[in-house]
Coordinates of C-alpha atoms and ligand atoms in Angstrom, one line a residue:
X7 CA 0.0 0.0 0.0
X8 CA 2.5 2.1 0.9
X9 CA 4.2 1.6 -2.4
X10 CA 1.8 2.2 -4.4
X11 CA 0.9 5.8 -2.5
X12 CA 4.2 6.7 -2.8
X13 CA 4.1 5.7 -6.5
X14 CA 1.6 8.2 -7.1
X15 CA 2.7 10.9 -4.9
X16 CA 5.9 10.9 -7.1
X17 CA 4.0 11.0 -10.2
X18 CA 1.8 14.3 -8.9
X19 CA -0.9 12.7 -8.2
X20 CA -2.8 14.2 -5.1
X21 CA -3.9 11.4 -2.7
X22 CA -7.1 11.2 -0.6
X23 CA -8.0 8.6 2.1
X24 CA -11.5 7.6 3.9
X25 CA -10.5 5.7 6.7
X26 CA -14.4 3.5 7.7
X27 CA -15.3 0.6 9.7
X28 CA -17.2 -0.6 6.5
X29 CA -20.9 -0.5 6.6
X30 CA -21.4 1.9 4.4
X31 CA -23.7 4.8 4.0
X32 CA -24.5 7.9 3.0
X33 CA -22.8 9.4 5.5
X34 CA -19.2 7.5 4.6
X35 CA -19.7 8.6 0.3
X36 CA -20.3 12.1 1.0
X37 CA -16.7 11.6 2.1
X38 CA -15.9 9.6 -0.9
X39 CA -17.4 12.5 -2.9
X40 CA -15.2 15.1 -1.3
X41 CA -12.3 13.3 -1.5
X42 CA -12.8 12.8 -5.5
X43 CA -13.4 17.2 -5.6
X44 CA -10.0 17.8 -4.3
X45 CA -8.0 14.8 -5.2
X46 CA -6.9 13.0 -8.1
X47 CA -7.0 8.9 -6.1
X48 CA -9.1 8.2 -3.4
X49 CA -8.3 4.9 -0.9
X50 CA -11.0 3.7 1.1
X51 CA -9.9 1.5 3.6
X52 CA -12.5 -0.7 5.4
X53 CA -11.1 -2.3 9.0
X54 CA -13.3 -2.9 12.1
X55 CA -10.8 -1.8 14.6
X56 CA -10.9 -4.2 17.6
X57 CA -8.6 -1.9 19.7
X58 CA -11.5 1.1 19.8
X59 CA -14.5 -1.2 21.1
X60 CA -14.2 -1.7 25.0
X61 CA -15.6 -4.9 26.8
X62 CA -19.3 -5.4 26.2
X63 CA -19.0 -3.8 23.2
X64 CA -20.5 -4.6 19.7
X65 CA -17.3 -5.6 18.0
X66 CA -18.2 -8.8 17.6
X67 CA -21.6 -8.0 16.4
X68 CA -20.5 -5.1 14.4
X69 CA -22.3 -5.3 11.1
X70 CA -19.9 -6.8 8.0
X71 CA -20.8 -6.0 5.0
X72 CA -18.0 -6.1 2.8
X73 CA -19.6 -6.8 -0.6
X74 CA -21.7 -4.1 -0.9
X75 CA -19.2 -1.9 0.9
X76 CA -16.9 -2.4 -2.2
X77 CA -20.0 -2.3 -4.9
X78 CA -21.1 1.4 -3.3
X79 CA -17.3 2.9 -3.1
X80 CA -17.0 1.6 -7.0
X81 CA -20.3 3.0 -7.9
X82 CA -19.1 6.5 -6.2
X83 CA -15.3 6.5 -7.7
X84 CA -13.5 5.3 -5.4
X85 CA -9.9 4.1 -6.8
X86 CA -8.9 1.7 -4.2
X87 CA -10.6 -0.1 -1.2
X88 CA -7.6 -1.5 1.6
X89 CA -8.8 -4.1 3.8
X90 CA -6.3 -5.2 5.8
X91 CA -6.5 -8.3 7.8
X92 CA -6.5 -8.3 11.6
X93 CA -2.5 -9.7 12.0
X94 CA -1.6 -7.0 8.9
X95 CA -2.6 -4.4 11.5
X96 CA -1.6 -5.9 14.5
X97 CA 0.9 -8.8 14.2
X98 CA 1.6 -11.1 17.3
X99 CA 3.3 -9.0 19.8
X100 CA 2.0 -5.5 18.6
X101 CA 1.9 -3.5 21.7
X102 CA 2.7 0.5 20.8
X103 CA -0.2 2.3 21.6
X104 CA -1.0 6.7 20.9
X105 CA -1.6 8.1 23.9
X106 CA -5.1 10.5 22.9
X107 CA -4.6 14.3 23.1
X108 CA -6.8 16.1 26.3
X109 CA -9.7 16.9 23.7
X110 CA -10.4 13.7 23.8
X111 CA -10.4 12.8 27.6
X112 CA -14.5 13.5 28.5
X113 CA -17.6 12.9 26.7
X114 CA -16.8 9.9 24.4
X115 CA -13.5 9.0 26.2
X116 CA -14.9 9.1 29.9
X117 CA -17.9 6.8 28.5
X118 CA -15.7 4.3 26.7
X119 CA -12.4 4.2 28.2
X120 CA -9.9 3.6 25.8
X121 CA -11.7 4.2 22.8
X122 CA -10.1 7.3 21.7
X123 CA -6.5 5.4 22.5
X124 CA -7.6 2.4 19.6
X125 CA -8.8 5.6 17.3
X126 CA -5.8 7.8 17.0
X127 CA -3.7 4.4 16.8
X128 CA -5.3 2.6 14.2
X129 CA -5.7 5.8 12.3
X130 CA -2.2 7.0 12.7
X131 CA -1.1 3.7 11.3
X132 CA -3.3 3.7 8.5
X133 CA -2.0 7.2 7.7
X134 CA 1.2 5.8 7.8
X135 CA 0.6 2.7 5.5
X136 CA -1.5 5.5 3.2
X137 CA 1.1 8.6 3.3
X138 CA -2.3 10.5 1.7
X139 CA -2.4 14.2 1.1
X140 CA -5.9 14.7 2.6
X141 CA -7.7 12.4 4.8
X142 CA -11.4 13.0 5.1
X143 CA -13.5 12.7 8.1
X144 CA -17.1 12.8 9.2
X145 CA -18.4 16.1 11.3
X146 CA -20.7 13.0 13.1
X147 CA -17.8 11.9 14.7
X148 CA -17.0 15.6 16.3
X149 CA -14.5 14.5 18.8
X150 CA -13.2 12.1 17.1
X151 CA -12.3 14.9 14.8
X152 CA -10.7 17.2 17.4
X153 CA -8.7 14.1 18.4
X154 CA -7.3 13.1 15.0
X155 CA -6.6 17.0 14.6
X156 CA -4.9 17.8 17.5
X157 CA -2.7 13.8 17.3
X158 CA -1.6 15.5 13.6
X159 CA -0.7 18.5 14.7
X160 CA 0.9 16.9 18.0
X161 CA 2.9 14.2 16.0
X162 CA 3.4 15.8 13.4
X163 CA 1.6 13.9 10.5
X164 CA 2.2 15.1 7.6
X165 CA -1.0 14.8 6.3
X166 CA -4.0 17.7 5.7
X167 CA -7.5 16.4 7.7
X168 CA -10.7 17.7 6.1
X169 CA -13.9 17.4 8.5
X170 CA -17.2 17.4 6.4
X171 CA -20.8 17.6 7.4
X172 CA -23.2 15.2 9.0
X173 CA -25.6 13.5 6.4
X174 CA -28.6 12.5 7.8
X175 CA -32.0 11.2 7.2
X176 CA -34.7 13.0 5.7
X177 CA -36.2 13.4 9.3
X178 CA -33.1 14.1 10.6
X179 CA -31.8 11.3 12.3
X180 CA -27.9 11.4 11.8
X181 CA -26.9 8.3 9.1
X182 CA -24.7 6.0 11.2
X183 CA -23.5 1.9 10.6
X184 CA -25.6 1.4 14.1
X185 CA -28.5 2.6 13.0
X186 CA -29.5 -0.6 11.2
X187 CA -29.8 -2.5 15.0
X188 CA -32.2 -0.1 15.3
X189 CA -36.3 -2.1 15.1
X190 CA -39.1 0.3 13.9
X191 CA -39.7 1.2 17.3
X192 CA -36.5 2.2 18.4
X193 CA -35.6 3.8 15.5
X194 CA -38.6 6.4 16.2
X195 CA -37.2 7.1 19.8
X196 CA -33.6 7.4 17.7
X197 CA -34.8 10.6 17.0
X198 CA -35.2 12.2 20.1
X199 CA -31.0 12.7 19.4
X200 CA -31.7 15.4 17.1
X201 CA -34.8 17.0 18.9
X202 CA -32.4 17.3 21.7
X203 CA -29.9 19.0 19.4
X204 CA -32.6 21.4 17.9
X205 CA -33.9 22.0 21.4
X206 CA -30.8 23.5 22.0
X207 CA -30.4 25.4 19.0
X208 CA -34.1 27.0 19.3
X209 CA -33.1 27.6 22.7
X210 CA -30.1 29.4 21.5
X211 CA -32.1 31.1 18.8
X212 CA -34.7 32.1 21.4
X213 CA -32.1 34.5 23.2
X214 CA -31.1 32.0 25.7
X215 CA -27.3 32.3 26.8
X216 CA -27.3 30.3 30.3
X217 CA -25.7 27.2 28.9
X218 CA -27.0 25.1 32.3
X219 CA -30.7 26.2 31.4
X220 CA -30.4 25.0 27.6
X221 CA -28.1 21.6 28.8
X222 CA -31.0 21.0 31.2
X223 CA -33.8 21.3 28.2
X224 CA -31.9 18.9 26.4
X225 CA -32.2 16.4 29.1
X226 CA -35.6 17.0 29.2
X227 CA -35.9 16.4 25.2
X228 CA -34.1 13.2 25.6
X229 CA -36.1 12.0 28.4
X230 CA -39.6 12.6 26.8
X231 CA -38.4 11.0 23.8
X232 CA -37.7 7.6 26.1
X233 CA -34.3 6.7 25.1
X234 CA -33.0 4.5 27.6
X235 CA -30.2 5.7 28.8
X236 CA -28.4 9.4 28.5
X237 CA -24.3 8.5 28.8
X238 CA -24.2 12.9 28.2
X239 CA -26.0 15.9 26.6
X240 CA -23.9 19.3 27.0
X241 CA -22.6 22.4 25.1
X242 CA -19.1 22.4 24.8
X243 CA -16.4 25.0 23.7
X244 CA -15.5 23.5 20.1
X245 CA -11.6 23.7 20.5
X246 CA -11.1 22.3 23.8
X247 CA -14.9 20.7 24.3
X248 CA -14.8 22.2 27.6
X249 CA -18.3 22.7 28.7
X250 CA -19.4 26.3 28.0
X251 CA -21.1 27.9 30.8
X252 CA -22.8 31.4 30.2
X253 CA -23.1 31.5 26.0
X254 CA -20.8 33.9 24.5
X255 CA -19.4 32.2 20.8
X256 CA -20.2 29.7 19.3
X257 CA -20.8 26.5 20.7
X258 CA -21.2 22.5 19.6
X259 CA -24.2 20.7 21.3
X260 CA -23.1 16.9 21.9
X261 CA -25.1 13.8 23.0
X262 CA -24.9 10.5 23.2
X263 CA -27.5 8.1 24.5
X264 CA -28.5 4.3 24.6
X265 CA -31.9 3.4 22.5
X266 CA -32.4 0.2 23.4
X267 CA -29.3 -1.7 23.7
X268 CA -27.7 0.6 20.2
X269 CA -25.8 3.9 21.6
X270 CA -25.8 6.6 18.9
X271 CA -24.1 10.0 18.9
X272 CA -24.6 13.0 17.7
X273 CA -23.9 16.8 17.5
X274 CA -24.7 20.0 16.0
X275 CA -22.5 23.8 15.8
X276 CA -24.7 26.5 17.5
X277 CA -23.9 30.1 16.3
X278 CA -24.1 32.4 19.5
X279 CA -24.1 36.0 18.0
X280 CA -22.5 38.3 19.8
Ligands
LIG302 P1 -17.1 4.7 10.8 O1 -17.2 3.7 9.8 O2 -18.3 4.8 11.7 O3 -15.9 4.6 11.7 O4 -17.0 6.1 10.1 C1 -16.0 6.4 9.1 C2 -16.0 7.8 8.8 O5 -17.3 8.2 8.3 C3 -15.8 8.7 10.0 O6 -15.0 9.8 9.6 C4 -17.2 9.2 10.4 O7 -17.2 10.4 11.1 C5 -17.8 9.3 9.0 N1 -19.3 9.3 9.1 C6 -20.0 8.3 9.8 N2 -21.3 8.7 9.7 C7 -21.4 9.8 9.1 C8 -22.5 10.7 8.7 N3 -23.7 10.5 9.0 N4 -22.2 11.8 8.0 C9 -20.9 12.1 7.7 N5 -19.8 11.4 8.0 C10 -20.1 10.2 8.7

C-alpha cells in the first residue's frame, strides 16, 4: 500500500484517504465525494478496529458488510478499497499504543475508556501505511475529529485532515452503521438525538445564553423521547470541548444516548451572536 501511495505521490498525483469501519452509508460517500473534488486517487480503507470497542461492546456483532461496501465505493469512484486483515494491522506481539490528546479525555472517552486510544492508533497507522495528502472525516464523529486534529498537529503527521458535514435522514436522524440495530420502534425514539440538538439550538435562537438552562432542556428532550439511557447531553467549547457555561461564541451541542441496547451520537455547531 505504501508503495503504491508513494508511486503516485511521485508521479503528482494528489492522494485522498476515507479511513471507515465498512458499513457503508451515505454518511461515509459524501466523504468519498469530497475526497474525489479535491484529489486526483481516493483509498477507502475498510477495518473494524478491535482496539477502539471496549468490553461489552458490539465488536463482535459489528455489522460486515464487505460486498456491498466495495460495490457502493465503486459506484461513487473510489480508486482503491484497503482491507487489511487483523495480523496486517496488528501482528503477534504488537503492543505501541497513541496516547489520545486532552480533547479527547471526557464525553466519548470518559464513556468508553480507551476508545479514543484504539482511534488515534489505528488511524495514525493507516495514515502511515497510506502517506495521503488529505484524509477525510465525518463532522458526526465531532470529537473524534478534534482528536485526530490535534494527534496531527501533535505528532506531526504530515497529512491535511478535512472534516465534512453530518448527512442524515430526511427526518433528521444522523446516518450511522448502528442505525440498522435499530427495530421500527426504536428507530422512532432514535430521533429524540436530534430533537435534543434542535432544542438547543431553538433555545439558542430564542435568546437564551445560560448554557445550564439550555443543557437542562436537552435532558428534558431526551427523556420525553424515552431513550433508555443518557451517557451525556452538553454544550461544549469546540476547540477544547470544555463545557461552556454562560453563552458567548459559538458552541457544539453533543449527546450520546443508549436506545435500546444501540448507543448513537450526535452533534450540531450553534452560532451564539455576539
Ligand atoms: P465509521 O465507519 O463509523 O468509523 O465512520 C467512518 C467515517 O465516516 C468517520 O470519519 C465518520 O465520522 C464518518 N461518518 C459516519 N457517519 C457519518 C455521517 N452520517 N455523515 C458524515 N460522515 C459520517
Amino acid at each position: 500500500m505504501q508503495d503504491v501511495v508513494l508511486e503516485l505521490r511521485q508521479r503528482g498525483i494528489r492522494v485522498g484517504v476515507v479511513p471507515t469501519m465498512g458499513a457503508l452509508h451515505e454518511g461515509h460517500l459524501s466523504l468519498v465525494r469530497a475526497s474525489r473534488e479535491c484529489c486526483d486517487r481516493t483509498i477507502v480503507t475498510i477495518f473494524v478496529n478491535p482496539t477502539q470497542f471496549g468490553p461489552g461492546e458490539d465488536f463482535q456483532k459489528y455489522p460486515r458488510t464487505l460486498e456491498s461496501d466495495l460495490e457502493a465505493i465503486r459506484g461513487c469512484g473510489a480508486d482503491i478499497a484497503f482491507v487489511p486483515s487483523h495480523e496486517e494491522m496488528y501482528p503477534s506481539g504488537f503492543s505501541t499504543y497513541v496516547e489520545p490528546p486532552s480533547v479527547g479525555a471526557r464525553w466519548e472517552g470518559e464513556c468508553r475508556p480507551g476508545h479514543f486510544r484504539g482511534v488515534a492508533t489505528v488511524v495514525l497507522k493507516l495514515f502511515q501505511a497510506i502517506p495521503a495528502h488529505v484524509a477525510l472525516f465525518g463532522r458526526k464523529d465531532y470529537q473524534q475529529c478534534r482528536v485526530i486534529q490535534e494527534m496531527v498537529r501533535d505528532l506531526n503527521v504530515p497529512v491535511e485532515v478535512r472534516v465534512c458535514p453530518t448527512v442524515r435522514e430526511s427526518d433528521g436522524l444522523a446516518m450511522s452503521s448502528r442505525n440498522r440495530y435499530l427495530d421500527p420502534r426504536d428507530r422512532q425514539r432514535a430521533l429524540s438525538l436530534y430533537r435534543c440538538l434542535s432544542t438547543a439550538m431553538e433555545a439558542v435562537a430564542g435568546g437564551q445564553r445560560d448554557g445550564r438552562l439550555v443543557v437542562e432542556a436537552m435532558h428534558r428532550t431526551l427523556r420525553d423521547g424515552n431513550v433508555d439511557r443518557i451517557d451525556y447531553a452538553a454544550l461544549v467549547e469546540p476547540e477544547t470541548l470544555q463545557p461552556a457555561g454562560h453563552l458567548s461564541r459559538d458552541v457544539v451541542a453533543i449527546v450520546a444516548a443508549f436506545v435500546g441496547t444501540t448507543r448513537l451520537i450526535d452533534n450540531a455547531a450553534i452560532h451564539v451572536p455576539e
